[in-house]
Amino acid sequence: ETGVTQTPRHLVMGMTNKKSLKCEQHLGHNAMYWYKQSAKKPLELMFVYNFKEQTENNSVPSRFSPECPNSSHLFLHLHTLQPEDSALYLCASSQERVGGKGYTFGSGTRLTVV
Amino acid sequence: QKEVEQDPGPLSVPEGAIVSLNCTYSNSAFQYFMWYRQYSRKGPELLMYTYSSGNKEDGRFTAQVDKSSKYISLFIRDSQPSDSATYLCAMMDSSYKLIFGSGTRLLVRP
Protein backbone atom coordinates (compact mmCIF):
# COMPACT_ATOMS: atom_id res chain seq x y z
CA GLU A 1 0.00 0.00 0.00
CA THR A 2 1.25 3.47 -0.86
CA GLY A 3 -0.67 5.37 1.82
CA VAL A 4 -3.38 6.33 -0.68
CA THR A 5 -6.34 3.92 -0.72
CA GLN A 6 -9.00 3.88 -3.41
CA THR A 7 -12.29 2.01 -3.38
CA PRO A 8 -13.78 0.23 -5.15
CA ARG A 9 -11.00 -1.34 -7.25
CA HIS A 10 -13.43 -2.20 -10.04
CA LEU A 11 -16.80 -0.73 -10.95
CA VAL A 12 -19.24 -1.54 -13.72
CA MET A 13 -22.13 0.86 -14.09
CA GLY A 14 -24.91 1.57 -16.52
CA MET A 15 -25.29 4.95 -18.14
CA THR A 16 -28.23 5.86 -15.89
CA ASN A 17 -26.60 4.82 -12.60
CA LYS A 18 -25.16 7.02 -9.87
CA LYS A 19 -22.04 5.85 -8.09
CA SER A 20 -19.15 7.31 -6.10
CA LEU A 21 -15.43 6.65 -6.00
CA LYS A 22 -13.61 7.09 -2.71
CA CYS A 23 -10.03 8.04 -1.95
CA GLU A 24 -8.33 8.22 1.44
CA GLN A 25 -4.78 9.25 2.28
CA HIS A 26 -2.87 8.77 5.54
CA LEU A 27 0.22 10.73 4.59
CA GLY A 28 -0.64 14.08 6.10
CA HIS A 29 -0.72 15.67 2.66
CA ASN A 30 -2.62 18.87 1.98
CA ALA A 31 -3.43 18.47 -1.70
CA MET A 32 -5.44 15.76 -3.45
CA TYR A 33 -6.07 15.08 -7.13
CA TRP A 34 -8.24 13.07 -9.48
CA TYR A 35 -6.67 11.82 -12.70
CA LYS A 36 -8.17 9.86 -15.58
CA GLN A 37 -5.99 7.29 -17.34
CA SER A 38 -7.15 5.99 -20.72
CA ALA A 39 -5.25 3.54 -22.90
CA LYS A 40 -2.28 5.07 -24.75
CA LYS A 41 -3.06 8.59 -23.51
CA PRO A 42 -1.29 10.68 -20.88
CA LEU A 43 -2.81 10.91 -17.45
CA GLU A 44 -5.41 13.66 -17.57
CA LEU A 45 -5.72 15.89 -14.53
CA MET A 46 -9.39 16.32 -13.64
CA PHE A 47 -9.59 18.11 -10.28
CA VAL A 48 -7.23 19.57 -7.70
CA TYR A 49 -8.00 20.28 -4.06
CA ASN A 50 -5.66 22.25 -1.77
CA PHE A 51 -6.62 22.34 1.90
CA LYS A 52 -10.12 21.06 0.97
CA GLU A 53 -10.68 23.89 -1.52
CA GLN A 54 -11.05 23.08 -5.18
CA THR A 55 -8.37 24.99 -7.04
CA GLU A 56 -8.63 23.44 -10.46
CA ASN A 57 -11.26 21.93 -12.71
CA ASN A 58 -9.84 21.02 -16.09
CA SER A 59 -13.03 21.47 -18.13
CA VAL A 60 -14.42 18.23 -16.78
CA PRO A 61 -18.06 17.45 -17.74
CA SER A 62 -20.58 18.05 -14.99
CA ARG A 63 -21.43 14.33 -14.87
CA PHE A 64 -18.27 14.11 -12.73
CA SER A 65 -18.68 15.86 -9.38
CA PRO A 66 -15.83 15.93 -6.83
CA GLU A 67 -16.18 16.33 -3.09
CA CYS A 68 -13.45 16.89 -0.50
CA PRO A 69 -14.92 16.89 3.04
CA ASN A 70 -11.48 17.06 4.68
CA SER A 71 -7.83 16.93 3.66
CA SER A 72 -7.71 13.12 4.02
CA HIS A 73 -10.74 12.16 1.93
CA LEU A 74 -11.74 12.75 -1.66
CA PHE A 75 -14.78 11.51 -3.55
CA LEU A 76 -15.74 11.50 -7.21
CA HIS A 77 -19.50 11.29 -7.73
CA LEU A 78 -20.57 9.86 -11.07
CA HIS A 79 -23.94 10.11 -12.82
CA THR A 80 -25.26 9.56 -16.35
CA LEU A 81 -21.83 8.58 -17.64
CA GLN A 82 -21.00 7.70 -21.23
CA PRO A 83 -19.13 4.61 -22.49
CA GLU A 84 -16.12 6.82 -23.36
CA ASP A 85 -15.79 7.57 -19.63
CA SER A 86 -14.57 4.01 -19.11
CA ALA A 87 -11.01 4.33 -17.80
CA LEU A 88 -8.78 3.95 -14.77
CA TYR A 89 -9.47 6.75 -12.28
CA LEU A 90 -6.50 7.55 -10.10
CA CYS A 91 -6.39 9.55 -6.92
CA ALA A 92 -3.15 11.17 -5.78
CA SER A 93 -1.98 13.35 -2.91
CA SER A 94 1.00 15.61 -2.24
CA GLN A 95 2.34 18.18 0.14
CA GLU A 96 0.94 21.43 -1.20
CA ARG A 97 3.35 23.42 -3.29
CA VAL A 98 6.31 21.13 -2.74
CA GLY A 99 8.08 20.40 -5.96
CA GLY A 100 10.29 17.55 -6.91
CA LYS A 101 8.79 14.75 -4.86
CA GLY A 102 5.75 14.50 -7.06
CA TYR A 103 2.57 12.85 -6.04
CA THR A 104 1.66 9.59 -4.30
CA PHE A 105 -0.94 7.62 -6.21
CA GLY A 106 -3.51 5.08 -5.21
CA SER A 107 -4.05 1.89 -7.21
CA GLY A 108 -7.03 3.33 -9.00
CA THR A 109 -10.62 2.36 -9.74
CA ARG A 110 -11.15 0.59 -13.06
CA LEU A 111 -14.47 1.96 -14.31
CA THR A 112 -16.49 0.35 -17.08
CA VAL A 113 -19.62 2.12 -18.33
CA VAL A 114 -22.04 -0.15 -20.18
CA GLN B 1 1.75 19.77 -30.04
CA LYS B 2 1.63 17.84 -26.78
CA GLU B 3 3.49 19.39 -23.85
CA VAL B 4 5.29 16.11 -23.18
CA GLU B 5 6.07 13.52 -25.84
CA GLN B 6 6.95 9.93 -25.03
CA ASP B 7 7.27 6.91 -27.31
CA PRO B 8 4.61 4.38 -26.21
CA GLY B 9 6.69 1.33 -27.18
CA PRO B 10 6.47 -1.47 -26.40
CA LEU B 11 10.19 -1.81 -25.86
CA SER B 12 11.35 -5.42 -25.53
CA VAL B 13 14.88 -6.20 -24.30
CA PRO B 14 16.70 -9.29 -23.00
CA GLU B 15 17.51 -9.57 -19.32
CA GLY B 16 20.75 -7.77 -18.45
CA ALA B 17 20.43 -5.16 -21.22
CA ILE B 18 20.78 -1.43 -20.67
CA VAL B 19 17.45 0.28 -21.23
CA SER B 20 17.08 3.88 -22.35
CA LEU B 21 13.72 5.64 -22.00
CA ASN B 22 13.21 9.21 -23.20
CA CYS B 23 10.83 12.14 -23.21
CA THR B 24 10.86 15.50 -24.93
CA TYR B 25 8.92 18.53 -23.83
CA SER B 26 8.01 21.96 -25.11
CA ASN B 27 7.50 24.06 -21.97
CA SER B 28 10.77 25.69 -20.91
CA ALA B 29 9.20 26.57 -17.53
CA PHE B 30 9.37 22.96 -16.34
CA GLN B 31 11.75 22.74 -13.36
CA TYR B 32 11.10 19.35 -11.76
CA PHE B 33 11.41 16.13 -13.69
CA MET B 34 10.19 12.76 -12.55
CA TRP B 35 9.96 9.17 -13.65
CA TYR B 36 7.12 6.98 -12.47
CA ARG B 37 6.83 3.22 -12.85
CA GLN B 38 3.40 1.64 -13.22
CA TYR B 39 2.83 -2.08 -12.93
CA SER B 40 -0.31 -3.63 -14.36
CA ARG B 41 -3.38 -2.98 -12.19
CA LYS B 42 -1.46 -0.56 -9.97
CA GLY B 43 -1.12 3.19 -9.73
CA PRO B 44 2.10 4.96 -10.76
CA GLU B 45 4.89 4.98 -8.17
CA LEU B 46 7.66 7.57 -8.07
CA LEU B 47 10.98 6.13 -9.19
CA MET B 48 13.29 9.12 -9.65
CA TYR B 49 13.08 12.88 -9.50
CA THR B 50 15.52 15.60 -10.47
CA TYR B 51 15.57 19.36 -10.31
CA SER B 52 16.88 21.28 -13.33
CA SER B 53 19.61 19.87 -15.58
CA GLY B 54 22.05 17.14 -14.69
CA ASN B 55 22.26 13.48 -13.73
CA LYS B 56 20.99 11.56 -10.75
CA GLU B 57 21.82 7.96 -9.95
CA ASP B 58 19.98 5.52 -7.69
CA GLY B 59 21.16 1.94 -7.84
CA ARG B 60 20.58 0.59 -11.35
CA PHE B 61 18.66 3.72 -12.38
CA THR B 62 20.06 6.97 -13.77
CA ALA B 63 17.92 9.98 -14.62
CA GLN B 64 19.31 12.60 -16.96
CA VAL B 65 17.91 16.04 -17.77
CA ASP B 66 19.08 18.30 -20.59
CA LYS B 67 17.06 21.52 -20.33
CA SER B 68 18.80 23.11 -23.31
CA SER B 69 17.46 20.33 -25.54
CA LYS B 70 14.22 19.86 -23.55
CA TYR B 71 15.03 16.18 -23.30
CA ILE B 72 15.03 13.78 -20.35
CA SER B 73 16.14 10.17 -20.10
CA LEU B 74 15.96 7.25 -17.74
CA PHE B 75 18.61 4.54 -17.98
CA ILE B 76 18.19 1.13 -16.40
CA ARG B 77 21.34 -0.98 -16.09
CA ASP B 78 21.32 -4.76 -15.79
CA SER B 79 17.59 -4.85 -16.52
CA GLN B 80 15.53 -7.54 -14.79
CA PRO B 81 12.18 -9.15 -15.69
CA SER B 82 10.78 -7.39 -12.60
CA ASP B 83 11.50 -4.07 -14.36
CA SER B 84 8.77 -4.92 -16.89
CA ALA B 85 6.22 -2.14 -16.46
CA THR B 86 5.06 1.11 -18.02
CA TYR B 87 7.40 4.04 -17.36
CA LEU B 88 5.87 7.52 -17.26
CA CYS B 89 7.85 10.71 -17.39
CA ALA B 90 6.33 13.69 -15.60
CA MET B 91 7.23 17.35 -15.26
CA MET B 92 6.27 20.23 -13.04
CA ASP B 93 6.56 23.98 -13.40
CA SER B 94 6.32 26.66 -10.72
CA SER B 95 2.56 26.11 -10.44
CA TYR B 96 3.35 22.61 -9.10
CA LYS B 97 0.99 20.98 -11.58
CA LEU B 98 2.27 17.58 -12.76
CA ILE B 99 2.12 16.93 -16.51
CA PHE B 100 2.65 13.36 -17.71
CA GLY B 101 3.86 11.69 -20.86
CA SER B 102 1.74 8.87 -22.23
CA GLY B 103 4.14 6.19 -20.92
CA THR B 104 6.48 3.62 -22.49
CA ARG B 105 5.74 -0.04 -21.98
CA LEU B 106 8.91 -2.02 -21.20
CA LEU B 107 9.22 -5.80 -21.38
CA VAL B 108 12.40 -7.46 -20.10
CA ARG B 109 12.62 -11.03 -21.41
CA PRO B 110 14.24 -13.67 -19.15
XYZ file of C-alpha atoms in Angstrom:
224
model
C 0.000 0.000 0.000
C 1.251 3.471 -0.861
C -0.674 5.370 1.819
C -3.382 6.332 -0.678
C -6.343 3.920 -0.720
C -8.998 3.881 -3.414
C -12.290 2.009 -3.380
C -13.777 0.227 -5.147
C -10.998 -1.336 -7.253
C -13.433 -2.196 -10.038
C -16.803 -0.726 -10.948
C -19.237 -1.537 -13.721
C -22.128 0.856 -14.087
C -24.915 1.573 -16.516
C -25.295 4.948 -18.137
C -28.234 5.863 -15.886
C -26.599 4.823 -12.601
C -25.159 7.021 -9.871
C -22.040 5.850 -8.091
C -19.154 7.308 -6.101
C -15.429 6.654 -5.998
C -13.613 7.088 -2.710
C -10.031 8.038 -1.946
C -8.333 8.223 1.438
C -4.775 9.250 2.282
C -2.873 8.772 5.537
C 0.221 10.727 4.591
C -0.636 14.083 6.103
C -0.716 15.671 2.658
C -2.625 18.870 1.976
C -3.429 18.466 -1.700
C -5.445 15.759 -3.454
C -6.071 15.082 -7.125
C -8.241 13.067 -9.478
C -6.670 11.819 -12.695
C -8.172 9.860 -15.582
C -5.987 7.291 -17.336
C -7.147 5.987 -20.719
C -5.246 3.536 -22.897
C -2.283 5.072 -24.750
C -3.064 8.592 -23.506
C -1.287 10.684 -20.884
C -2.813 10.907 -17.450
C -5.414 13.658 -17.567
C -5.719 15.892 -14.534
C -9.394 16.320 -13.643
C -9.588 18.112 -10.285
C -7.225 19.573 -7.703
C -7.997 20.275 -4.059
C -5.660 22.246 -1.774
C -6.616 22.336 1.897
C -10.120 21.061 0.967
C -10.680 23.891 -1.521
C -11.051 23.080 -5.184
C -8.374 24.989 -7.042
C -8.631 23.437 -10.465
C -11.257 21.930 -12.707
C -9.844 21.019 -16.085
C -13.027 21.469 -18.130
C -14.418 18.229 -16.777
C -18.057 17.454 -17.742
C -20.584 18.046 -14.988
C -21.434 14.335 -14.867
C -18.272 14.113 -12.730
C -18.679 15.862 -9.384
C -15.833 15.927 -6.825
C -16.183 16.331 -3.088
C -13.454 16.888 -0.497
C -14.919 16.894 3.036
C -11.482 17.061 4.684
C -7.832 16.930 3.663
C -7.709 13.123 4.017
C -10.735 12.156 1.932
C -11.738 12.755 -1.656
C -14.776 11.513 -3.550
C -15.744 11.497 -7.205
C -19.503 11.292 -7.729
C -20.572 9.862 -11.073
C -23.939 10.112 -12.820
C -25.263 9.556 -16.346
C -21.833 8.581 -17.639
C -20.996 7.697 -21.231
C -19.128 4.611 -22.495
C -16.123 6.822 -23.359
C -15.792 7.571 -19.633
C -14.568 4.010 -19.107
C -11.012 4.329 -17.804
C -8.778 3.947 -14.768
C -9.471 6.755 -12.285
C -6.498 7.551 -10.098
C -6.393 9.551 -6.916
C -3.146 11.170 -5.777
C -1.976 13.347 -2.914
C 1.000 15.612 -2.241
C 2.339 18.184 0.137
C 0.936 21.431 -1.202
C 3.354 23.417 -3.292
C 6.308 21.131 -2.738
C 8.079 20.398 -5.957
C 10.295 17.547 -6.905
C 8.790 14.754 -4.864
C 5.746 14.496 -7.058
C 2.565 12.846 -6.036
C 1.664 9.589 -4.303
C -0.938 7.619 -6.212
C -3.511 5.080 -5.206
C -4.046 1.887 -7.211
C -7.029 3.330 -9.003
C -10.617 2.362 -9.741
C -11.147 0.586 -13.059
C -14.471 1.959 -14.306
C -16.490 0.351 -17.081
C -19.619 2.116 -18.334
C -22.041 -0.152 -20.175
C 1.750 19.773 -30.043
C 1.626 17.837 -26.779
C 3.491 19.388 -23.853
C 5.294 16.106 -23.177
C 6.075 13.518 -25.842
C 6.953 9.927 -25.025
C 7.269 6.909 -27.308
C 4.614 4.380 -26.213
C 6.685 1.334 -27.180
C 6.471 -1.473 -26.400
C 10.185 -1.815 -25.855
C 11.355 -5.421 -25.533
C 14.881 -6.199 -24.299
C 16.702 -9.291 -23.002
C 17.514 -9.572 -19.319
C 20.746 -7.768 -18.449
C 20.433 -5.163 -21.216
C 20.779 -1.426 -20.670
C 17.450 0.281 -21.227
C 17.082 3.882 -22.354
C 13.722 5.642 -22.000
C 13.211 9.207 -23.199
C 10.834 12.138 -23.208
C 10.857 15.496 -24.929
C 8.917 18.532 -23.834
C 8.006 21.959 -25.109
C 7.499 24.059 -21.967
C 10.766 25.694 -20.908
C 9.202 26.568 -17.526
C 9.373 22.964 -16.338
C 11.749 22.745 -13.359
C 11.099 19.353 -11.758
C 11.407 16.130 -13.694
C 10.188 12.757 -12.549
C 9.957 9.170 -13.653
C 7.124 6.976 -12.469
C 6.833 3.217 -12.852
C 3.400 1.643 -13.219
C 2.826 -2.081 -12.934
C -0.307 -3.632 -14.357
C -3.385 -2.981 -12.186
C -1.464 -0.557 -9.974
C -1.117 3.193 -9.731
C 2.102 4.964 -10.762
C 4.893 4.985 -8.172
C 7.657 7.569 -8.065
C 10.976 6.131 -9.193
C 13.287 9.121 -9.646
C 13.078 12.882 -9.499
C 15.525 15.597 -10.469
C 15.571 19.362 -10.312
C 16.880 21.276 -13.334
C 19.613 19.870 -15.582
C 22.054 17.136 -14.688
C 22.261 13.478 -13.730
C 20.988 11.564 -10.747
C 21.823 7.962 -9.955
C 19.981 5.518 -7.690
C 21.162 1.937 -7.835
C 20.584 0.593 -11.354
C 18.660 3.718 -12.382
C 20.062 6.972 -13.766
C 17.922 9.982 -14.621
C 19.312 12.597 -16.959
C 17.911 16.044 -17.769
C 19.076 18.304 -20.592
C 17.060 21.519 -20.329
C 18.801 23.109 -23.308
C 17.460 20.334 -25.543
C 14.224 19.863 -23.554
C 15.033 16.178 -23.296
C 15.033 13.783 -20.349
C 16.143 10.172 -20.098
C 15.964 7.248 -17.735
C 18.611 4.536 -17.980
C 18.194 1.127 -16.404
C 21.340 -0.984 -16.089
C 21.322 -4.763 -15.795
C 17.586 -4.852 -16.517
C 15.525 -7.537 -14.789
C 12.182 -9.152 -15.688
C 10.778 -7.387 -12.597
C 11.497 -4.071 -14.363
C 8.770 -4.922 -16.892
C 6.219 -2.137 -16.464
C 5.063 1.110 -18.022
C 7.396 4.040 -17.364
C 5.872 7.517 -17.259
C 7.849 10.714 -17.395
C 6.334 13.686 -15.604
C 7.227 17.348 -15.255
C 6.270 20.226 -13.036
C 6.560 23.983 -13.395
C 6.322 26.662 -10.721
C 2.562 26.114 -10.444
C 3.349 22.612 -9.100
C 0.994 20.975 -11.581
C 2.268 17.582 -12.764
C 2.123 16.933 -16.514
C 2.649 13.357 -17.710
C 3.863 11.691 -20.861
C 1.740 8.865 -22.234
C 4.139 6.186 -20.921
C 6.483 3.623 -22.485
C 5.740 -0.040 -21.981
C 8.910 -2.016 -21.201
C 9.217 -5.797 -21.384
C 12.395 -7.455 -20.102
C 12.623 -11.025 -21.409
C 14.240 -13.667 -19.146
